[in-house]
Short mmCIF file of C-alpha atoms and ligand atoms in Angstrom, two decimals:
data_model
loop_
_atom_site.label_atom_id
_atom_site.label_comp_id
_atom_site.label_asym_id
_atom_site.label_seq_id
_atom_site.Cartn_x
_atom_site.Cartn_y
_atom_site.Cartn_z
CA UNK A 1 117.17 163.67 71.21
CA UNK A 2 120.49 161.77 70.08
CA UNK A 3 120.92 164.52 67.32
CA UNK A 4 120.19 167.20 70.26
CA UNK A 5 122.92 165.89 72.63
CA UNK A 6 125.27 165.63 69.84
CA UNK A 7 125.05 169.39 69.70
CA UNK A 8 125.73 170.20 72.46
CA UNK A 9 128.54 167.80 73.25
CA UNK A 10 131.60 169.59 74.48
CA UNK A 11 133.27 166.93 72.18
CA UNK A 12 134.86 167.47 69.06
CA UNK A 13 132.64 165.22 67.14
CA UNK A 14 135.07 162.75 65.58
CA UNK A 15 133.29 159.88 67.15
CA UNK A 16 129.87 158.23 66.15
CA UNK A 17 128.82 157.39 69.63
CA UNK A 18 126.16 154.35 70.75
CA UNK A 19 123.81 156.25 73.38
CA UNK A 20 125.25 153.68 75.55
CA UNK A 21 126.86 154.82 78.76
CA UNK A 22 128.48 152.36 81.15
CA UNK A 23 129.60 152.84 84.94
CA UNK A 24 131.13 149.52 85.79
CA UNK A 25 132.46 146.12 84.69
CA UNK A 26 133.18 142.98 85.69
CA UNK A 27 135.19 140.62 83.76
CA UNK A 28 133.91 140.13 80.17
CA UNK A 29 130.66 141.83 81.71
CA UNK A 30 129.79 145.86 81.40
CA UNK A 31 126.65 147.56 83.32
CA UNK A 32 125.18 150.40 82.29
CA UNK A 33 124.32 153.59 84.31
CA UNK A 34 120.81 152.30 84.39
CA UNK A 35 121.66 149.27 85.43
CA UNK A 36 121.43 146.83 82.53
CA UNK A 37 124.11 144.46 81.86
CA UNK A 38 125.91 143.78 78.47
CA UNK A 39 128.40 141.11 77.08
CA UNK A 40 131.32 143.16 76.11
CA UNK A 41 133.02 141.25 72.80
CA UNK A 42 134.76 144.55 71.95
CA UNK A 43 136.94 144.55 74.68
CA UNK A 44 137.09 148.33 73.85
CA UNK A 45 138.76 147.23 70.72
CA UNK A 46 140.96 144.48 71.78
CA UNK A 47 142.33 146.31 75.04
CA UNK A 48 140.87 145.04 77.62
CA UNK A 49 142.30 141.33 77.47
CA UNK A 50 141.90 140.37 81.51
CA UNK A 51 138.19 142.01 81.05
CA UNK A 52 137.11 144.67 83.27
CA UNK A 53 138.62 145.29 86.84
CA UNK A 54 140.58 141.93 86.95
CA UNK A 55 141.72 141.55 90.62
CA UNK A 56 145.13 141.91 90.14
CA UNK A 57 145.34 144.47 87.83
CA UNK A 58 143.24 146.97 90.56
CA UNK A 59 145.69 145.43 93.02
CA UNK A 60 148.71 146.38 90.94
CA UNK A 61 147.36 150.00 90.16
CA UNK A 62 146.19 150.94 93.51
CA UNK A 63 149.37 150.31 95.14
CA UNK A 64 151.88 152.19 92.67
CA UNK A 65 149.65 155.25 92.77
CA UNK A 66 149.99 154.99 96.85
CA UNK A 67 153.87 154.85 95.87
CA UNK A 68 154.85 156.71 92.93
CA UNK A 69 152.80 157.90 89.06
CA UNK A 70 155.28 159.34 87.20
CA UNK A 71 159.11 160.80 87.23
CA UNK A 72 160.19 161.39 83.86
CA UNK A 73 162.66 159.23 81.71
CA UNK A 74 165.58 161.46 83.47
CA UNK A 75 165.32 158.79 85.91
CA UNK A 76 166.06 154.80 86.53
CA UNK A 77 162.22 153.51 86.58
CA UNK A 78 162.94 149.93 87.80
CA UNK A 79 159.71 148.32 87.15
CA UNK A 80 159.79 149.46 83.32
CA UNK A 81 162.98 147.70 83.54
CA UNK A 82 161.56 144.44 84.80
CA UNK A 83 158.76 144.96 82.13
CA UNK A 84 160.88 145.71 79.38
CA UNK A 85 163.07 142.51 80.54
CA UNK A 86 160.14 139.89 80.70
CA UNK A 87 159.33 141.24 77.11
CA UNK A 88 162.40 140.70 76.10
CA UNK A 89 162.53 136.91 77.51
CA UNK A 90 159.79 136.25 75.83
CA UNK A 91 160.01 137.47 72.14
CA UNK A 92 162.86 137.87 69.38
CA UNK A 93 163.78 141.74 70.34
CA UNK A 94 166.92 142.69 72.91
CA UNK A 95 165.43 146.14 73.48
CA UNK A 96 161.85 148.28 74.09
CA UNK A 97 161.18 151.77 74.51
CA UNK A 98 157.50 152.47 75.90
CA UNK A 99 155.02 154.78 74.54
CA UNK A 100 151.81 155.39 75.93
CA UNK A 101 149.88 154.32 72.39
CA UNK A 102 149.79 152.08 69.12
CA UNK A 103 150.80 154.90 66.69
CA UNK A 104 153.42 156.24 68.91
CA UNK A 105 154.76 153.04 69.04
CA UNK A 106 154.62 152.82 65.40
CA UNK A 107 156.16 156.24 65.11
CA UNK A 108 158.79 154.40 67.27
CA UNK A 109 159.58 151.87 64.59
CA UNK A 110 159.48 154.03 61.88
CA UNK A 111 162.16 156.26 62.77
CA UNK A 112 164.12 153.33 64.16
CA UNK A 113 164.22 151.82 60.91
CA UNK A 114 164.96 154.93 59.02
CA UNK A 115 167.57 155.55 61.79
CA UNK A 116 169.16 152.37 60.97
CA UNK A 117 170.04 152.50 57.40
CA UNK A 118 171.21 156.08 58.02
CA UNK A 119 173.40 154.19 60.74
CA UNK A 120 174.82 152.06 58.05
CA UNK A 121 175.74 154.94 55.75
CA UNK A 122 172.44 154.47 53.65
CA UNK A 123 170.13 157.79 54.76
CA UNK A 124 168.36 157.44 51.11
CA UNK A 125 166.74 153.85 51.94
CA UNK A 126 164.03 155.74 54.19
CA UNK A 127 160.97 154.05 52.43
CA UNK A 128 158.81 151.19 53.30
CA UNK A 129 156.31 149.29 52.06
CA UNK A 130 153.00 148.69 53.41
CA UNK A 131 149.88 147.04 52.30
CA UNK A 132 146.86 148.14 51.53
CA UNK A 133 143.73 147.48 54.31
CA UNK A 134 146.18 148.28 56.65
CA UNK A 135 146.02 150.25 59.85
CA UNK A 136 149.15 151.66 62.15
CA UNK A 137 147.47 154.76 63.90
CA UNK A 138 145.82 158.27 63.10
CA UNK A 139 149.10 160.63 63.36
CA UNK A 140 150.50 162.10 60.19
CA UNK A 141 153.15 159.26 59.56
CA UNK A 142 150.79 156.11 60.80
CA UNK A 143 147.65 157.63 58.29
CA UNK A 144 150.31 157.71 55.57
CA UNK A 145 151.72 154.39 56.44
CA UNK A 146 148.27 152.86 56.18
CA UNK A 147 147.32 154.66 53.04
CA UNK A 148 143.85 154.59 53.48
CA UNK A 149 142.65 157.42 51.74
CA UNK A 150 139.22 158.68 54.38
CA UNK A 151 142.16 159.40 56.93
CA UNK A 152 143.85 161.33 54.71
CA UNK A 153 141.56 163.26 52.73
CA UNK A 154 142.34 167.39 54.09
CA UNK A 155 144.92 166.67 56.48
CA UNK A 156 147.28 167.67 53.70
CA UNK A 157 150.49 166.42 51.95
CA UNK A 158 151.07 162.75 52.79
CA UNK A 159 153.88 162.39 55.09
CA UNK A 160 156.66 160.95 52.46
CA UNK A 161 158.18 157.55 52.33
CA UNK A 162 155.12 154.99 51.82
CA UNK A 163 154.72 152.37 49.37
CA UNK A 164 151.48 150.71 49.33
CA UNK A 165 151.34 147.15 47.78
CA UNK A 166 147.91 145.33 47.29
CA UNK A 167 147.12 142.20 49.98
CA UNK A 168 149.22 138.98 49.20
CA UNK A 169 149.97 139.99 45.99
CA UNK A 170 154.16 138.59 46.42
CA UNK A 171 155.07 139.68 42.78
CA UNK A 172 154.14 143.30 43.25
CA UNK A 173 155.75 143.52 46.70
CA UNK A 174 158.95 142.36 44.78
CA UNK A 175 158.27 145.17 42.34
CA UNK A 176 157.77 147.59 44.78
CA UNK A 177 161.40 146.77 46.78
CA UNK A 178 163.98 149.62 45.10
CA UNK A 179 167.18 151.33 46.07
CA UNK A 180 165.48 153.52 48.71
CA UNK A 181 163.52 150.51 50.45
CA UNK A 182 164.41 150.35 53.95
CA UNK A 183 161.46 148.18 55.75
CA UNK A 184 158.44 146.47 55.32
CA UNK A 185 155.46 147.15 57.34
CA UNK A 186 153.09 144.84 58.02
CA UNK A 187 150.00 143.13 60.38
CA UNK A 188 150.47 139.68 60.81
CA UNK A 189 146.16 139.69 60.90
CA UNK A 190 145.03 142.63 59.54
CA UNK A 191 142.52 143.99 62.22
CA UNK A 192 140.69 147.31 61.56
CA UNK A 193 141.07 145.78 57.78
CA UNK A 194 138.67 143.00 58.20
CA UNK A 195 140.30 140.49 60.40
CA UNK A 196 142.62 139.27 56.90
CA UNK A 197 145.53 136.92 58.03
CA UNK A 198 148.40 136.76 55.90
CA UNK A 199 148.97 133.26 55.00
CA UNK A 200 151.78 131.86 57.04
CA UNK A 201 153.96 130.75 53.87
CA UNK A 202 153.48 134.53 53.12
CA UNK A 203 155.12 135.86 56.61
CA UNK A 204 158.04 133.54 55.48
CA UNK A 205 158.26 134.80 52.01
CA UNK A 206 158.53 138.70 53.56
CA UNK A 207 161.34 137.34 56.49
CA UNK A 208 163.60 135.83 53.54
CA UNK A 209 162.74 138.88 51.01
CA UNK A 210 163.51 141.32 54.08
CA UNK A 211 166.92 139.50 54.67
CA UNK A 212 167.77 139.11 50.77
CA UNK A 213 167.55 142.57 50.67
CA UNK A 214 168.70 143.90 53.61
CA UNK A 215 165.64 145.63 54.60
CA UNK A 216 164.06 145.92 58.31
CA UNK A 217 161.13 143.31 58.90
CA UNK A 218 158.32 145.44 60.87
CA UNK A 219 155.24 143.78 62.61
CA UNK A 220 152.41 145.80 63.90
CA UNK A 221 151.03 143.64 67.03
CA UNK A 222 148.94 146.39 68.55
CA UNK A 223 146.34 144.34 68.18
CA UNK A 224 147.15 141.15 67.43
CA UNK A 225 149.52 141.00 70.46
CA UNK A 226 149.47 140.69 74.27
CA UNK A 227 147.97 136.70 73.64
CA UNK A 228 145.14 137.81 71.76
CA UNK A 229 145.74 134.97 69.15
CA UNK A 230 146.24 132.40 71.93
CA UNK A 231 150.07 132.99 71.75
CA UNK A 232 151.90 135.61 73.33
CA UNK A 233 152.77 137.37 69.52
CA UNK A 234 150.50 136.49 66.51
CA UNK A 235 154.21 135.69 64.39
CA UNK A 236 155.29 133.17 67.33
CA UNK A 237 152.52 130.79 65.80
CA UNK A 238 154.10 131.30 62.50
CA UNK A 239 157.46 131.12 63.30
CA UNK A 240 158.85 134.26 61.78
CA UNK A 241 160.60 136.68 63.74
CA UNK A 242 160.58 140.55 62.31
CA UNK A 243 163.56 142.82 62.99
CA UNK A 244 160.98 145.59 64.87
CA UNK A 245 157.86 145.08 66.43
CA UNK A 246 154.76 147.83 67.74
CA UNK A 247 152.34 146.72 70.33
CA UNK A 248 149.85 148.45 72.47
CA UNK A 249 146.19 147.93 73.25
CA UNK A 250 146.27 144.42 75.01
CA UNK A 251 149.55 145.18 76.80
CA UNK A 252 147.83 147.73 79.32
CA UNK A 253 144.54 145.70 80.05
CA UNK A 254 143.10 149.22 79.61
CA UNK A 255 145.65 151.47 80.79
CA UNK A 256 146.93 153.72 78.04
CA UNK A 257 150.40 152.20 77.23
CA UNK A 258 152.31 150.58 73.91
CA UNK A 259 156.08 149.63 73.51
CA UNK A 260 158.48 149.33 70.62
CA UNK A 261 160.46 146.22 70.54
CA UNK A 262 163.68 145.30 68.61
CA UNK A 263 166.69 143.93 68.32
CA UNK A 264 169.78 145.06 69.09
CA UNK A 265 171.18 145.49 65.47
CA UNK A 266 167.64 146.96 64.22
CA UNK A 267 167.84 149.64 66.92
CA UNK A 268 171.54 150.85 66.96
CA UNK A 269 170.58 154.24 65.55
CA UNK A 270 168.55 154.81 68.36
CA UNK A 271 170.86 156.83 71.06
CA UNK A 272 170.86 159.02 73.70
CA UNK A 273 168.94 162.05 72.97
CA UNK A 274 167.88 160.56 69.51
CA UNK A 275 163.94 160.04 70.24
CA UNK A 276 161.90 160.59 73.36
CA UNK A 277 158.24 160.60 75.69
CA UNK A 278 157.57 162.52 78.32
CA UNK A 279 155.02 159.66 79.58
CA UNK A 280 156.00 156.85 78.06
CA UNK A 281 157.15 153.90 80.25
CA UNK A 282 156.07 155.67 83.44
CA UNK A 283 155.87 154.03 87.07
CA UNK A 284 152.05 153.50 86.85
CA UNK A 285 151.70 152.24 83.25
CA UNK A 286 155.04 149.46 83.92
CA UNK A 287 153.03 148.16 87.43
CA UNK A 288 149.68 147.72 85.22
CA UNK A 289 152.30 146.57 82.41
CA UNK A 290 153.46 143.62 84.35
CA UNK A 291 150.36 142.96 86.29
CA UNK A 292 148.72 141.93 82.58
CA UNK A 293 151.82 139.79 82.23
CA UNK A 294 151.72 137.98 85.57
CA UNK A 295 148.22 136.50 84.29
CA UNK A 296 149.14 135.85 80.80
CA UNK A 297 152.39 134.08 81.09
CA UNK A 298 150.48 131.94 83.86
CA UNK A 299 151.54 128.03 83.02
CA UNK A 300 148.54 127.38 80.91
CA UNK A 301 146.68 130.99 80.36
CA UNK A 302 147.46 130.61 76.88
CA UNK A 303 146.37 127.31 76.21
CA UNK A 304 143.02 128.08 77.51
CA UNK A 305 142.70 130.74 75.44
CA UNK A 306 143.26 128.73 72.38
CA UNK A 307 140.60 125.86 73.94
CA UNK A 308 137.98 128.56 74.40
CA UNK A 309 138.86 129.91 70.97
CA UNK A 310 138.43 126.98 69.03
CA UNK A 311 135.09 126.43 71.05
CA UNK A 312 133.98 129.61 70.14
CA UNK A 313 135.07 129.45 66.54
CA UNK A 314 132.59 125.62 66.12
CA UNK A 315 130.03 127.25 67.50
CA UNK A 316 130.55 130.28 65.02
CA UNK A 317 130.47 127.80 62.16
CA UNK A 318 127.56 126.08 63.37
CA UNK A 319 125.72 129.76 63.89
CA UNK A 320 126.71 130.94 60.17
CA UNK A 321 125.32 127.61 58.74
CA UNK A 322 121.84 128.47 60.46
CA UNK A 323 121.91 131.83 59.31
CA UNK A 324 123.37 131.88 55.45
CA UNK A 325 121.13 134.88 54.59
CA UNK A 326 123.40 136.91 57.69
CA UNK A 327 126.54 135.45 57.82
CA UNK A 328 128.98 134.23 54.92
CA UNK A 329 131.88 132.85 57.19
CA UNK A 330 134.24 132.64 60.75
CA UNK A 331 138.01 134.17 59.96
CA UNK A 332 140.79 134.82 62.91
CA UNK A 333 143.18 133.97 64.80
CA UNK A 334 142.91 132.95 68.84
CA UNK A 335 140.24 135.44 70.26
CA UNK A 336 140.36 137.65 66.82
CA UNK A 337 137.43 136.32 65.55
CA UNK A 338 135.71 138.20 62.45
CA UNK A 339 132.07 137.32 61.15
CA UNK A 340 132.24 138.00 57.17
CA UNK A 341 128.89 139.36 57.27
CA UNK A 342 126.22 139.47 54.22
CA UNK A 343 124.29 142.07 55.71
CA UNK A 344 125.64 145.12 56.64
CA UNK A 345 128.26 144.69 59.37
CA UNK A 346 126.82 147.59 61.47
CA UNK A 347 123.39 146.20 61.26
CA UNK A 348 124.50 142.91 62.73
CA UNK A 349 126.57 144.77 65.58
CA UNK A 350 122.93 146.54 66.00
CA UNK A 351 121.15 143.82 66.28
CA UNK A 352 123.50 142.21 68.58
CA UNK A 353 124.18 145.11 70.82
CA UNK A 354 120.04 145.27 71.28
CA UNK A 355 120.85 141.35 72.56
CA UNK A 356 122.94 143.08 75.05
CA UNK A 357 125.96 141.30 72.86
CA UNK A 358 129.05 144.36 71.94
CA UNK A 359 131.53 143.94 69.19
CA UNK A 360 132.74 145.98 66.72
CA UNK A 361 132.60 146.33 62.84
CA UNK A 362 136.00 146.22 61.02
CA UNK A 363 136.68 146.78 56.91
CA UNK A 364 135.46 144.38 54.34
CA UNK A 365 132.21 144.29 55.71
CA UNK A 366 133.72 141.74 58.87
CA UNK A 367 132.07 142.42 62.65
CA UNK A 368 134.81 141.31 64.95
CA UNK A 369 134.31 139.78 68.19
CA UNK A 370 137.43 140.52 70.57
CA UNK A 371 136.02 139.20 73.45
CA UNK A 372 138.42 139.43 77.13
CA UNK A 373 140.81 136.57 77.05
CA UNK A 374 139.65 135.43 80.27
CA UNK A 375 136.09 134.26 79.17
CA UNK A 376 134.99 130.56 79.11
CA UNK A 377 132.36 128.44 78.22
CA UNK A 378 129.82 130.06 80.14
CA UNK A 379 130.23 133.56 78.39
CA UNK A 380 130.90 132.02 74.44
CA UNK A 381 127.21 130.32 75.04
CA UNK A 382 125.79 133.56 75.81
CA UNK A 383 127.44 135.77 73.57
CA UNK A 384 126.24 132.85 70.62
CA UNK A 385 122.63 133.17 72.41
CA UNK A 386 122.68 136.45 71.35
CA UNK A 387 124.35 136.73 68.02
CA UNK A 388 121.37 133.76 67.20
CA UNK A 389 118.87 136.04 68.46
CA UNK A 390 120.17 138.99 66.52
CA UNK A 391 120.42 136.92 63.47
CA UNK A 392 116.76 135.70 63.54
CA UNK A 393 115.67 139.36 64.01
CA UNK A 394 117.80 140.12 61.07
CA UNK A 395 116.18 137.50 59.10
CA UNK A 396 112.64 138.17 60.12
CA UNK A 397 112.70 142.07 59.35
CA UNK A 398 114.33 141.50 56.19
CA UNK A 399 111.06 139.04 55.85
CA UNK A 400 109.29 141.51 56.80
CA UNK A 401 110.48 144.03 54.21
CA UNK A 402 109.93 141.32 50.81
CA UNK A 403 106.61 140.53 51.91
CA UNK A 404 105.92 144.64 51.90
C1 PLP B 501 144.73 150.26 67.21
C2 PLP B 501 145.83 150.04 66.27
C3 PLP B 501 146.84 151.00 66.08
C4 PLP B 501 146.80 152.37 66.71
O1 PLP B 501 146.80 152.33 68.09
P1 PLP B 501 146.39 153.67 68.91
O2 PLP B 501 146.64 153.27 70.33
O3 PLP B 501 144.97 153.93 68.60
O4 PLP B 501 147.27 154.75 68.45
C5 PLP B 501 147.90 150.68 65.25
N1 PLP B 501 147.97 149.48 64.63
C6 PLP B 501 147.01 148.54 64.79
C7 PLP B 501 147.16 147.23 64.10
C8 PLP B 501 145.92 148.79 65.60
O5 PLP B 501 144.96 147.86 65.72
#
């Protein structure tokens, strides 16, 4: 049946699909077409931060699309303005340009950065180190930047200019850093990798190497971002402050949008007429935009987050003590939480997803649970109801199997 509809999906098949179909959701909660209700820890991959038709993001949307969608960058768009403003309140950067995805955002901050040194007289220092487990995006530049060679296999010569360094290894990063270094690229957490921090004293190490050198300090937040880590950037808990920064998912709450953020200096390449999006930054996208920020920059919206987090987080520790033969260990930041798993990671997302629990599997074997940032206690009791119950039926089957 599955294999049958596969077929004949109009869809190019670059998707392995749950036969899961949903038709509503409310808050952290998703309902099926046939009625059945699931916990959604996915958040469709860290997007959905205010869960699933928060008030006054529907509020927000439904009255800019009675006003105005979309007019093109040839015009002032005041409320991507405001948005790009509050952003810049908030965070290191003096300036953001709005794209309507992670990569593109990414793209954003790659050519600023080459942009820059060519700027200062320097168009050879176009290359920039990355590290390997990383993950910036599926176009031709982001798949080169993140090195990882199943997204490149066939899709031809690797775009030029990337220098992949192995995971807090500092001596090889220095190694790497030559005459035609320009940035270094980097995810404060490593998400799709496995939910891999880089130690704090390690974010510090890369600011002063960055400035030693004169080379551009890039962050990917795209996921990481938007409060996910209980703060409203991942590298405000760590106190270093990159030159560039990429964010996305969170920022929309679910509509498509991303931004690249910098500073002034970082981005003087970037003129008039030098880059460009037909839909970035448009009317709709900046109302959702600040609607998501409204709620998170709430007096104490973050500070819950981190409460509920560290709930969540005991309880995870408690849960992987009760199930050794499952679980190995609890790693994240905030509300990116990953389960170092000792069975297969897509057998425990299985199991849980049959306990009407979603998440979703990440490198190194990790199953990450990216729940809304709006949940409480309420929801982190049931979603560890049924991560126990999916553990137990992991246990028993594997039982099952030794006694056969
Ligand atoms: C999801 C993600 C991207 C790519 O974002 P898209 O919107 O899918 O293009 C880039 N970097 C990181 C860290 C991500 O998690």
């Amino acid at each position: 049946m599955a294999e049958e509809s596969l077929k004949s999906s109009p869809l190019l098949p670059t998707f392995a699909r749950a036969e899961l179909s949903f038709e509503r959701g409310e808050g952290a909660w998703l309902v099926t077409d046939r009625g059945e209700r699931y916990l959604d820890f996915g958040s469709g991959i860290a997007v959905n931060a205010l869960g699933h038709c928060h008030p006054h993001l529907v509020e927000a949307l439904t009255d800019q699309a009675k006003k105005l969608w979309h007019v093109s960058n040839l015009y002032q768009i005041p409320n991507g303005r405001d948005l790009a403003q509050r952003l810049v309140d908030n965070t290191f950067a003096d300036h953001v340009f709005f794209t309507n995805s992670g990569a593109e955002a990414l793209e954003c901050a790659i050519k600023m950065a080459r942009k820059y040194h060519h700027a200062n007289g320097q168009p050879e220092r176009y290359r920039i180190i990355t590290f390997e487990g990383a993950f910036h995006g599926r176009t031709l530049a982001t798949i080169a930047a993140g090195g990882q060679k199943k997204y490149l296999e066939g899709f031809g010569p690797k775009v030029e200019g990337f220098d992949q360094v192995p995971f807090g290894d500092h001596e090889a990063l220095k190694a790497a850093i030559g005459p035609e270094t320009g940035a270094i690229l980097i995810e404060p957490i490593q998400g799709e990798g496995g939910v891999r921090p880089v130690p704090p004293q390690c974010l510090r190490g890369l600011r002063e190497l960055c400035d030693e050198h004169g080379l551009l300090l890039i962050f990917d937040e795209v996921q990481t971002g938007v409060g996910r880590t209980g703060k409203l950037f991942a590298h405000q808990k760590y106190g270093v402050t990159p030159d560039i920064m990429a964010i996305a998912k969170g920022i929309g709450g679910g509509f498509p949008m991303g931004a690249c953020l910098s500073t002034a200096e970082a981005g003087k390449g970037m003129t008039a007429g030098v880059h460009g999006t037909t839909f970035g930054g448009n009317p709709l996208a900046m109302a959702v935009g600040n609607a998501v920020l409204d709620v998170i920059l709430e007096p104490g919206f973050l500070d819950k987050v981190e409460r509920t987090a560290l709930l969540m987080k005991q309880r995870l520790a408690e849960l992987c003590d009760r199930h050794p033969t499952v679980i190995e260990g609890v790693r994240g930041e905030g509300l990116l939480i990953g389960l170092k798993c000792v069975v297969p990671n897509t057998d425990l997302a299985a199991a849980a997803r049959k306990e009407h629990l979603l998440s979703v599997p990440a490198g190194d074997n990790v199953l990450r649970l990216l729940p809304p940032l709006i949940i409480g206690e309420a929801e982190v009791a049931a979603a560890l109801a049924s991560l126990d119950r999916a553990a137990s039926a992991l246990e028993a089957a594997a039982m099952k199997g030794a006694a056969e």
